[in-house]
Amino acid sequence: LQAAQRFMLELAAAFPIADGLARRALNQAARELMLAQASDWPFIIHTGTSPEYATRRFKDHMLRFLKLHAQLTTGTLDEAEVTRMESIDPIFPHVDYRNWQ
């Protein structure tokens, strides 16, 4: 999570003003990071109430974040993939990646 937070800070610095698909991808990366950072996952794993579910959710958010990071840093954004990710957990509709600047 600490590395992902650094990556998010780097993305926000690299894209001080983004629009269109890049902005959507950056906002989705922020969303995935916040979802991965949710305190529920370690708590659920620690208490053993549903550790497989919590582990899977954490990994899914991190994998999507890392995929977006890779696409943004290489300039290979896949609009269909960004749209798919946006539809999975449509939470924090007003998240703004620039909060990491």
mmCIF file of C-alpha atoms in Angstrom, residues 11-20 22-23 26 97-98 101:
data_model
loop_
_atom_site.group_PDB
_atom_site.id
_atom_site.type_symbol
_atom_site.label_atom_id
_atom_site.label_comp_id
_atom_site.label_asym_id
_atom_site.label_seq_id
_atom_site.Cartn_x
_atom_site.Cartn_y
_atom_site.Cartn_z
ATOM 1 C CA LEU A 11 0.869 9.916 -11.254
ATOM 2 C CA ALA A 12 -0.725 13.084 -9.888
ATOM 3 C CA ALA A 13 2.556 14.945 -10.364
ATOM 4 C CA ALA A 14 3.046 13.567 -13.883
ATOM 5 C CA PHE A 15 -0.474 14.588 -14.923
ATOM 6 C CA PRO A 16 -1.046 17.993 -13.299
ATOM 7 C CA ILE A 17 -3.951 18.742 -15.645
ATOM 8 C CA ALA A 18 -5.600 15.763 -17.305
ATOM 9 C CA ASP A 19 -8.863 15.477 -19.158
ATOM 10 C CA GLY A 20 -10.823 12.891 -21.060
ATOM 11 C CA ALA A 22 -6.565 10.127 -18.827
ATOM 12 C CA ARG A 23 -8.576 11.959 -16.164
ATOM 13 C CA LEU A 26 -6.442 8.739 -12.903
ATOM 14 C CA TYR A 97 -6.882 12.437 -8.482
ATOM 15 C CA ARG A 98 -5.502 15.967 -8.032
ATOM 16 C CA GLN A 101 -0.816 16.530 -5.863
#
